[in-house]
Amino acid sequence: MFLEPQETMPQTSIVFSSVLGSSCSGQVQPGMGERGSVAGSSGDLIFQEGRLISGSLEALMEHLVPTVDYYPDRTYIFTFLLSSRVFIPPHDLLARVGQICLERRQQLETGSEKAKLKSFSAKIVQLLKEWTEAFPYDFQDEKAMAELKVITHRVTQCDEENGTVKKAIAQMTQSLLLSLAARNQLQELREKLRSPAMDKGSVLKAKPPATQKDILGVCCDPLVLAQQLTHIELERVSSIHPEDLMQIVSHMDSRDKHRCRGDLTKTYSLEAYDNWFNCLSMLVATEVCRVVKKKHRTRMLEFFIDVARECFNIGNFNSMMAIISGMNLSPVARLKKTWSKVKTAKFDVLEHHMDPSSNFCNYRTALQGATQRSQMANSSREKIVIPVFNLFVKDIYFLHKIHTNHLPNGHVNFKKFWEISRQIHEFMTWTQVECPFEKEKKIQNYLLTAPIYSEEALFIASFESEGPENHMEKDSWKTLRTTLLNRA
């Protein structure tokens, strides 16, 4: 499974309620030249209450391409371009779009509507513009760029007089190249900033060096730390694009032999963001376990509980879940003497919000509330919604697995892809929120570069703080010590 969760990661129930309700986008917009009846079919396209629900792949491709008196709805353009990669690589789709354009252009040239040729060409350029803006990475493929040049060359032939179409194409191409260059630079930068190496820890030492800082020495205000975590979340999630998320579907689907698996580097942003969650969880556990004195460990736990609560209030559910997961890791959870001194009422409330029962019903209610707040927001602070990414990925995956790509008649189950597209579009809206909090470089640097103990080092530090209490723990402690002595 793609992005396989760690053992401590939240698990989503396979039970997935029907999400293909009336909230799906894709309603036919009046005046858009929609073809087909309110309930019935139009060629190989099937509509239900004015909404396209299925069609052959060929008919869906033809539905994407404008005519003299028709231009596809923008929600359809986004949904089809996003979902089509499950069935056909973008460069092949672009080639087919080019063929359809040529056929329709030839019909205009030989018919009585030659005067409308320029209008048709302008619509084709507009479609290509929307494609290059929404999915610029599709054109990093040399084949796709070549097909784009072929299509644009054809449409400029009818614009010899004033060159308006040619100017629009030049602007589109320049914007595309700038977008690709910026994305490549970002990817190169992110590959340099690999996740921090697991620190084996100062194991078997009575205490860490006096000069070694902990998180409280860098930031003792839970709200400020929650704000800096939100900064990091928004920066990292902003590198995720719709086509990356569609890899969850196309990467896993083994039934469509001709699907577009895409460039494996496209999944890097997903894996990097998922890895950030794990690193934050391990950092929380490290900060707790490396503290020698019980009084200070208690303070550290209460501090992270307050940070998680502030993350919840902000709408940063991903950091909140990572912090809770870190405190629930075995090396931390077993520190009973420390936990007995912690005022756990606030922690119990947080765990209630992230209770996995009923498919994380409590979390989903809180997420819905944050979403509604975001939609009605007057400030950037109220717009922040950062969902638990692992659960979002699972929702997309199970939606994909529960509903088939094709119906018994061979049609593409477009009703399914409307919903996948709606969820991805909503996620992308959240990622585009500008963080309103002032950036504290010192705090962020610590969060991103502080040493993180390995699982082995965490257990050793935990046992040194509070000795083993049962036979199983004693055996584990003995094994760890023997391993360390053999290494020495």
Coordinates of C-alpha atoms in Angstrom, one line a residue:
M1 CA 0.0 0.0 0.0
F2 CA 1.2 3.4 -0.9
L3 CA 2.4 5.5 2.0
E4 CA 2.0 2.6 4.4
P5 CA 1.4 4.0 7.8
Q6 CA 3.8 3.3 10.7
E7 CA 2.5 1.1 13.5
T8 CA 1.8 4.1 15.6
M9 CA 0.0 6.0 12.9
P10 CA -3.8 6.5 13.0
Q11 CA -5.7 3.7 11.4
T12 CA -8.8 4.4 9.3
S13 CA -11.7 1.9 9.4
I14 CA -12.5 0.3 6.1
V15 CA -16.1 1.3 6.8
F16 CA -16.5 4.3 4.5
S17 CA -19.9 6.0 4.3
S18 CA -21.4 6.8 0.9
V19 CA -19.8 10.1 -0.2
L20 CA -21.3 10.2 -3.7
G21 CA -24.2 12.4 -2.6
S22 CA -25.6 15.7 -3.8
S23 CA -22.5 17.5 -2.5
C24 CA -20.5 16.3 -5.4
S25 CA -19.3 19.0 -7.8
G26 CA -19.9 18.9 -11.5
Q27 CA -23.4 20.3 -11.8
V28 CA -24.1 21.5 -15.2
Q29 CA -23.8 25.3 -15.4
P30 CA -26.5 27.1 -17.4
G31 CA -25.4 28.8 -20.5
M32 CA -22.3 26.6 -20.9
G33 CA -23.6 24.7 -24.0
E34 CA -23.9 21.4 -22.1
R35 CA -24.9 18.6 -24.3
G36 CA -27.2 15.8 -23.4
S37 CA -30.6 15.7 -21.6
V38 CA -31.4 16.2 -18.0
A39 CA -31.9 12.5 -17.5
G40 CA -30.6 10.2 -20.2
S41 CA -27.7 9.9 -22.6
S42 CA -26.0 11.9 -25.3
G43 CA -24.1 9.5 -27.5
D44 CA -21.8 7.7 -25.1
L45 CA -22.4 10.1 -22.2
I46 CA -24.9 9.4 -19.4
F47 CA -26.4 12.3 -17.4
Q48 CA -28.5 12.1 -14.2
E49 CA -30.4 15.2 -13.1
G50 CA -28.1 17.4 -15.3
R51 CA -24.9 15.8 -14.0
L52 CA -22.5 13.7 -16.1
I53 CA -22.2 10.3 -14.3
S54 CA -20.6 8.0 -16.8
G55 CA -19.3 7.7 -20.4
S56 CA -16.9 5.9 -22.6
L57 CA -13.3 7.3 -22.4
E58 CA -13.5 8.4 -26.0
A59 CA -16.8 10.3 -25.4
L60 CA -15.3 11.9 -22.2
M61 CA -12.3 13.1 -24.2
E62 CA -14.5 14.6 -26.9
H63 CA -16.6 16.3 -24.2
L64 CA -13.4 18.0 -23.0
V65 CA -12.7 19.6 -26.4
P66 CA -14.7 22.9 -27.2
T67 CA -16.8 23.4 -30.3
V68 CA -17.9 26.7 -31.9
D69 CA -20.9 27.0 -29.5
Y70 CA -19.7 24.9 -26.5
Y71 CA -17.0 25.2 -23.9
P72 CA -16.7 22.6 -21.1
D73 CA -17.5 23.6 -17.5
R74 CA -14.3 24.3 -15.5
T75 CA -15.2 21.7 -12.9
Y76 CA -15.4 19.1 -15.7
I77 CA -12.0 20.2 -17.1
F78 CA -10.3 19.9 -13.7
T79 CA -12.0 16.5 -12.9
F80 CA -11.4 14.9 -16.2
L81 CA -7.8 16.1 -16.5
L82 CA -7.1 14.9 -13.0
S83 CA -8.8 11.5 -13.3
S84 CA -7.9 10.6 -16.9
R85 CA -4.3 9.8 -15.9
V86 CA -5.7 6.6 -14.3
F87 CA -6.6 5.4 -17.8
I88 CA -4.2 7.2 -20.2
P89 CA -0.9 9.1 -19.8
P90 CA -1.2 12.9 -20.1
H91 CA 0.9 13.0 -23.3
D92 CA -1.4 10.5 -25.0
L93 CA -4.5 12.4 -23.9
L94 CA -3.0 15.6 -25.3
A95 CA -2.3 13.8 -28.6
R96 CA -6.0 12.7 -28.8
V97 CA -7.2 16.2 -27.9
G98 CA -5.0 17.4 -30.8
Q99 CA -6.6 15.0 -33.2
I100 CA -10.1 16.0 -32.1
C101 CA -9.2 19.6 -32.5
L102 CA -7.9 19.0 -36.0
E103 CA -11.1 17.1 -37.0
R104 CA -13.3 19.9 -35.8
R105 CA -11.1 22.6 -37.4
Q106 CA -11.3 20.7 -40.8
Q107 CA -15.1 20.6 -40.5
L108 CA -15.2 24.4 -40.0
E109 CA -12.9 25.0 -42.9
T110 CA -14.9 22.9 -45.3
G111 CA -18.4 24.0 -44.0
S112 CA -20.3 27.2 -43.8
E113 CA -18.8 28.3 -40.5
K114 CA -15.3 29.2 -41.6
A115 CA -15.8 32.7 -40.0
K116 CA -16.1 31.1 -36.6
L117 CA -12.7 29.4 -37.0
K118 CA -10.9 32.1 -34.9
S119 CA -13.4 31.8 -32.1
F120 CA -12.9 28.0 -32.0
S121 CA -9.1 28.5 -31.9
A122 CA -9.4 30.9 -29.0
K123 CA -11.4 28.3 -27.1
I124 CA -8.8 25.7 -27.7
V125 CA -6.1 28.0 -26.4
Q126 CA -8.2 28.7 -23.3
L127 CA -8.5 25.0 -22.7
L128 CA -4.8 24.5 -23.0
K129 CA -4.2 27.5 -20.7
E130 CA -6.4 25.9 -18.0
W131 CA -4.6 22.6 -18.4
T132 CA -1.1 24.1 -18.2
E133 CA -2.1 26.2 -15.1
A134 CA -3.8 23.3 -13.2
F135 CA -1.3 20.6 -14.1
P136 CA 2.0 22.1 -15.3
Y137 CA 3.9 19.0 -14.3
D138 CA 2.1 17.1 -17.2
F139 CA 4.2 19.1 -19.6
Q140 CA 7.6 18.2 -18.1
D141 CA 7.3 15.1 -20.3
E142 CA 9.0 15.9 -23.6
K143 CA 6.2 14.0 -25.5
A144 CA 3.6 16.2 -24.0
M145 CA 5.5 19.4 -24.7
A146 CA 5.9 18.2 -28.3
E147 CA 2.1 17.6 -28.6
L148 CA 1.4 21.0 -27.2
K149 CA 3.6 22.6 -29.8
V150 CA 1.8 20.7 -32.6
I151 CA -1.6 21.8 -31.4
T152 CA -0.6 25.5 -30.9
H153 CA 1.0 25.6 -34.3
R154 CA -2.3 24.4 -35.9
V155 CA -4.5 27.0 -34.1
T156 CA -2.2 29.9 -35.0
Q157 CA -2.6 29.3 -38.7
C158 CA -6.0 31.0 -38.6
D159 CA -4.7 34.1 -36.8
E160 CA -2.5 35.6 -39.4
E161 CA -4.2 39.1 -39.3
N162 CA -3.9 40.5 -35.7
G163 CA -2.0 37.7 -33.9
T164 CA -4.2 37.7 -30.8
V165 CA -4.2 33.9 -30.6
K166 CA -0.5 33.8 -31.1
K167 CA 0.0 36.3 -28.3
A168 CA -2.1 34.2 -25.9
I169 CA -0.1 31.1 -26.8
A170 CA 3.2 32.9 -26.1
Q171 CA 2.0 34.1 -22.7
M172 CA 0.7 30.6 -21.9
T173 CA 4.0 29.0 -22.9
Q174 CA 6.1 31.5 -20.9
S175 CA 3.9 31.0 -17.7
L176 CA 4.2 27.2 -18.2
L177 CA 8.0 27.3 -18.5
L178 CA 8.3 29.5 -15.4
S179 CA 6.1 27.2 -13.4
L180 CA 8.1 24.1 -14.4
A181 CA 11.4 25.9 -13.6
A182 CA 10.1 27.0 -10.1
R183 CA 8.8 23.5 -9.4
N184 CA 12.1 21.8 -10.4
Q185 CA 14.1 24.3 -8.2
L186 CA 11.8 23.5 -5.3
Q187 CA 12.3 19.7 -5.8
E188 CA 16.0 20.1 -5.9
L189 CA 16.0 22.1 -2.7
R190 CA 13.8 19.6 -0.9
E191 CA 16.0 16.7 -1.9
K192 CA 18.9 18.5 -0.2
L193 CA 16.9 19.0 2.9
R194 CA 16.4 15.3 3.7
S195 CA 14.7 14.4 7.0
P196 CA 17.1 14.5 10.0
A197 CA 19.1 11.4 10.6
M198 CA 18.0 9.3 13.5
D199 CA 20.3 10.0 16.4
K200 CA 21.3 6.9 18.2
G201 CA 21.3 9.0 21.4
S202 CA 23.7 9.3 24.3
V203 CA 22.7 5.9 25.4
L204 CA 24.0 4.5 28.8
K205 CA 25.0 8.0 29.9
A206 CA 23.4 9.1 33.1
K207 CA 22.2 12.3 31.5
P208 CA 22.7 14.4 28.3
P209 CA 25.4 17.1 28.2
A210 CA 24.5 20.2 30.2
T211 CA 24.9 22.4 27.2
Q212 CA 22.5 20.3 25.1
K213 CA 19.2 22.3 24.6
D214 CA 15.7 20.9 24.7
I215 CA 12.6 22.3 23.1
L216 CA 11.7 24.3 26.3
G217 CA 15.1 26.0 26.1
V218 CA 14.1 27.3 22.6
C219 CA 10.4 27.9 23.0
C220 CA 8.4 27.7 26.2
D221 CA 5.1 29.2 24.8
P222 CA 2.8 26.4 23.5
L223 CA 0.9 28.8 21.2
V224 CA 4.1 30.1 19.6
L225 CA 5.3 26.5 19.0
A226 CA 1.9 25.5 17.6
Q227 CA 2.1 28.5 15.2
Q228 CA 5.6 27.5 14.0
L229 CA 4.5 23.9 13.5
T230 CA 1.6 25.4 11.4
H231 CA 4.2 27.3 9.4
I232 CA 6.1 24.2 8.6
E233 CA 3.0 22.2 7.8
L234 CA 1.8 24.8 5.3
E235 CA 5.2 25.2 3.7
R236 CA 5.5 21.4 3.2
V237 CA 1.9 20.8 2.1
S238 CA 2.1 23.6 -0.5
S239 CA 4.5 21.4 -2.5
I240 CA 1.8 18.8 -3.0
H241 CA -0.2 19.1 -6.3
P242 CA -3.4 17.5 -7.5
E243 CA -1.7 15.1 -9.8
D244 CA 0.5 13.9 -6.8
L245 CA -2.6 13.0 -4.9
M246 CA -4.0 11.2 -7.9
Q247 CA -1.0 8.9 -7.7
I248 CA -2.8 7.4 -4.7
V249 CA -5.3 6.0 -7.2
S250 CA -3.1 5.4 -10.3
H251 CA -0.2 4.0 -8.4
M252 CA -2.2 1.3 -6.6
D253 CA -4.6 0.3 -9.3
S254 CA -3.5 -3.0 -10.7
R255 CA -6.5 -3.7 -12.9
D256 CA -6.0 -1.0 -15.5
K257 CA -3.1 -2.2 -17.5
H258 CA -2.8 0.9 -19.6
R259 CA -3.0 3.3 -16.6
C260 CA -0.5 6.2 -16.2
R261 CA 1.7 5.3 -13.3
G262 CA 3.5 8.6 -13.9
D263 CA 7.0 9.6 -12.9
L264 CA 7.8 8.0 -9.5
T265 CA 9.4 11.3 -8.4
K266 CA 5.9 12.8 -8.3
T267 CA 5.3 10.8 -5.1
Y268 CA 8.3 12.5 -3.4
S269 CA 6.2 15.4 -2.0
L270 CA 3.7 12.9 -0.6
E271 CA 6.3 10.8 1.0
A272 CA 8.2 13.8 2.4
Y273 CA 5.1 15.2 4.0
D274 CA 4.2 11.8 5.4
N275 CA 7.7 11.5 6.8
W276 CA 7.4 14.9 8.5
F277 CA 4.5 13.5 10.6
N278 CA 6.7 10.5 11.7
C279 CA 9.7 12.8 12.5
L280 CA 7.5 15.1 14.6
S281 CA 6.1 12.1 16.5
M282 CA 9.6 10.8 17.2
L283 CA 10.9 14.3 18.2
V284 CA 8.1 14.6 20.8
A285 CA 9.1 11.1 22.2
T286 CA 12.8 12.1 22.1
E287 CA 12.2 15.4 24.0
V288 CA 10.3 13.5 26.7
C289 CA 12.6 10.4 27.1
R290 CA 15.9 12.3 27.1
V291 CA 14.9 14.3 30.2
V292 CA 16.5 12.8 33.3
K293 CA 14.4 14.3 36.2
K294 CA 10.8 13.1 36.6
K295 CA 9.7 16.7 37.5
H296 CA 11.1 18.0 34.2
R297 CA 9.6 15.1 32.2
T298 CA 6.2 15.9 33.6
R299 CA 6.6 19.5 32.6
M300 CA 7.6 18.4 29.1
L301 CA 4.6 16.2 28.7
E302 CA 2.2 18.9 29.9
F303 CA 3.9 21.4 27.5
F304 CA 3.3 19.1 24.5
I305 CA -0.3 18.5 25.6
D306 CA -0.8 22.3 25.5
V307 CA 0.9 22.6 22.1
A308 CA -1.4 19.9 20.7
R309 CA -4.4 21.8 22.1
E310 CA -3.2 25.0 20.5
C311 CA -2.8 23.1 17.2
F312 CA -6.4 21.9 17.5
N313 CA -7.6 25.5 18.0
I314 CA -5.7 26.7 15.0
G315 CA -7.0 23.9 12.8
N316 CA -3.7 22.2 12.5
F317 CA -4.9 18.6 13.0
N318 CA -1.9 17.0 11.4
S319 CA 0.6 18.3 14.0
M320 CA -1.9 17.6 16.7
M321 CA -2.2 14.0 15.7
A322 CA 1.6 13.7 15.4
I323 CA 2.1 15.0 18.9
I324 CA -0.5 12.7 20.3
S325 CA 1.1 9.7 18.5
G326 CA 4.5 10.6 19.9
M327 CA 3.2 10.6 23.4
N328 CA 1.5 7.3 22.8
L329 CA 4.7 5.6 21.6
S330 CA 5.6 2.7 24.0
P331 CA 8.8 4.3 25.4
V332 CA 6.7 7.3 26.5
A333 CA 3.5 5.6 27.4
R334 CA 5.3 3.2 29.8
L335 CA 6.5 6.0 32.0
K336 CA 3.8 5.5 34.6
K337 CA 5.5 7.4 37.4
T338 CA 5.8 10.4 35.2
W339 CA 2.3 10.2 33.8
S340 CA 0.9 9.9 37.4
K341 CA 2.1 13.5 38.0
V342 CA 0.6 14.9 34.7
K343 CA -2.7 16.6 34.8
T344 CA -4.2 14.5 32.0
A345 CA -7.7 16.1 31.7
K346 CA -6.6 18.1 28.7
F347 CA -4.9 15.1 27.2
D348 CA -8.0 13.0 27.6
V349 CA -10.0 15.7 25.6
L350 CA -7.4 15.6 22.8
E351 CA -7.6 11.8 22.6
H352 CA -11.4 12.0 22.5
H353 CA -11.1 14.2 19.4
M354 CA -8.8 11.7 17.8
D355 CA -10.7 8.6 19.0
P356 CA -10.5 6.1 16.1
S357 CA -13.9 4.5 16.8
S358 CA -16.6 5.0 14.2
N359 CA -14.1 5.8 11.5
F360 CA -12.7 8.8 13.5
C361 CA -16.1 10.3 13.8
N362 CA -15.1 12.9 16.4
Y363 CA -12.2 14.1 14.3
R364 CA -14.3 14.3 11.2
T365 CA -16.8 16.4 13.1
A366 CA -14.1 18.8 14.3
L367 CA -12.7 18.9 10.7
Q368 CA -16.1 19.8 9.4
G369 CA -16.3 22.6 11.9
A370 CA -12.9 23.9 10.9
T371 CA -13.9 23.7 7.2
Q372 CA -17.1 25.7 7.8
R373 CA -15.1 28.3 9.8
S374 CA -12.6 28.5 6.9
Q375 CA -15.4 29.1 4.3
M376 CA -16.8 32.0 6.3
A377 CA -13.5 33.4 7.5
N378 CA -12.6 37.1 7.3
S379 CA -8.9 36.5 8.3
S380 CA -6.1 34.1 7.3
R381 CA -6.1 32.7 10.9
E382 CA -9.6 31.5 10.5
K383 CA -8.9 30.0 7.1
I384 CA -6.4 27.4 8.3
V385 CA -7.4 23.8 7.9
I386 CA -4.6 21.2 7.9
P387 CA -6.2 17.7 8.0
V388 CA -4.6 14.5 9.3
F389 CA -2.8 13.7 6.0
N390 CA -2.6 9.9 6.7
L391 CA -6.4 9.8 7.1
F392 CA -7.0 11.9 4.0
V393 CA -4.9 9.5 2.0
K394 CA -6.8 6.5 3.3
D395 CA -10.1 8.2 2.5
I396 CA -9.1 8.7 -1.1
Y397 CA -7.7 5.1 -1.3
F398 CA -10.8 3.5 0.1
L399 CA -13.1 5.6 -2.1
H400 CA -11.1 4.3 -5.0
K401 CA -11.2 0.7 -3.9
I402 CA -14.9 0.6 -2.9
H403 CA -16.2 2.1 -6.2
T404 CA -15.1 0.6 -9.5
N405 CA -13.4 2.6 -12.3
H406 CA -15.7 1.0 -14.9
L407 CA -19.4 0.2 -14.9
P408 CA -20.7 -3.1 -16.3
N409 CA -21.4 -1.4 -19.7
G410 CA -17.7 -0.5 -20.0
H411 CA -18.3 3.2 -19.2
V412 CA -15.9 5.1 -16.9
N413 CA -17.6 5.6 -13.5
F414 CA -17.4 9.3 -13.6
K415 CA -19.6 9.7 -10.5
K416 CA -16.7 8.2 -8.5
F417 CA -14.2 10.6 -10.0
W418 CA -16.4 13.7 -9.3
E419 CA -16.1 12.8 -5.6
I420 CA -12.3 12.1 -5.7
S421 CA -11.8 15.4 -7.5
R422 CA -14.0 17.3 -5.0
Q423 CA -12.0 16.0 -2.1
I424 CA -8.7 16.7 -3.8
H425 CA -9.9 20.2 -4.8
E426 CA -10.9 21.0 -1.2
F427 CA -7.6 19.8 0.1
M428 CA -5.8 22.0 -2.5
T429 CA -7.8 25.0 -1.3
W430 CA -6.6 24.4 2.2
T431 CA -2.9 24.2 1.1
Q432 CA -3.1 27.6 -0.6
V433 CA -3.8 29.5 2.6
E434 CA -1.0 32.0 3.5
C435 CA 0.3 31.4 7.0
P436 CA -0.6 34.5 9.1
F437 CA 2.0 33.9 11.9
E438 CA 5.4 35.5 12.1
K439 CA 8.1 33.1 11.3
E440 CA 10.6 32.3 14.1
K441 CA 13.7 30.9 12.4
K442 CA 15.3 29.8 15.6
I443 CA 12.3 27.7 16.7
Q444 CA 11.8 26.2 13.2
N445 CA 15.4 25.3 12.9
Y446 CA 15.2 23.4 16.1
L447 CA 12.1 21.6 15.1
L448 CA 13.6 20.6 11.7
T449 CA 17.2 19.7 12.8
A450 CA 17.1 18.6 16.4
P451 CA 18.5 15.1 17.0
I452 CA 15.8 12.4 16.9
Y453 CA 16.4 9.1 18.9
S454 CA 15.9 5.8 17.1
E455 CA 13.3 3.5 18.6
E456 CA 16.1 1.5 20.3
A457 CA 17.6 4.7 21.9
L458 CA 14.1 5.8 23.0
F459 CA 13.6 2.5 24.9
I460 CA 17.0 2.7 26.5
A461 CA 16.4 6.3 27.7
S462 CA 12.9 5.3 28.9
F463 CA 14.3 2.3 30.9
E464 CA 17.0 4.5 32.4
S465 CA 14.4 7.0 33.6
E466 CA 12.0 4.3 34.9
G467 CA 13.3 0.8 35.3
P468 CA 11.5 -2.2 33.8
E469 CA 8.4 -3.3 35.8
N470 CA 7.6 -6.7 34.4
H471 CA 9.3 -9.8 32.9
M472 CA 8.7 -8.7 29.4
E473 CA 10.3 -5.2 30.0
K474 CA 13.2 -6.8 31.9
D475 CA 13.9 -9.1 29.0
S476 CA 13.8 -6.2 26.6
W477 CA 16.1 -4.1 28.7
K478 CA 18.6 -7.0 29.1
T479 CA 18.6 -7.6 25.3
L480 CA 19.2 -3.9 24.6
R481 CA 22.1 -3.7 27.0
T482 CA 23.7 -6.8 25.6
T483 CA 23.4 -5.4 22.1
L484 CA 25.0 -2.2 23.1
L485 CA 27.9 -4.0 24.9
N486 CA 28.5 -6.1 21.8
R487 CA 28.7 -3.0 19.7
A488 CA 31.2 -1.4 22.1

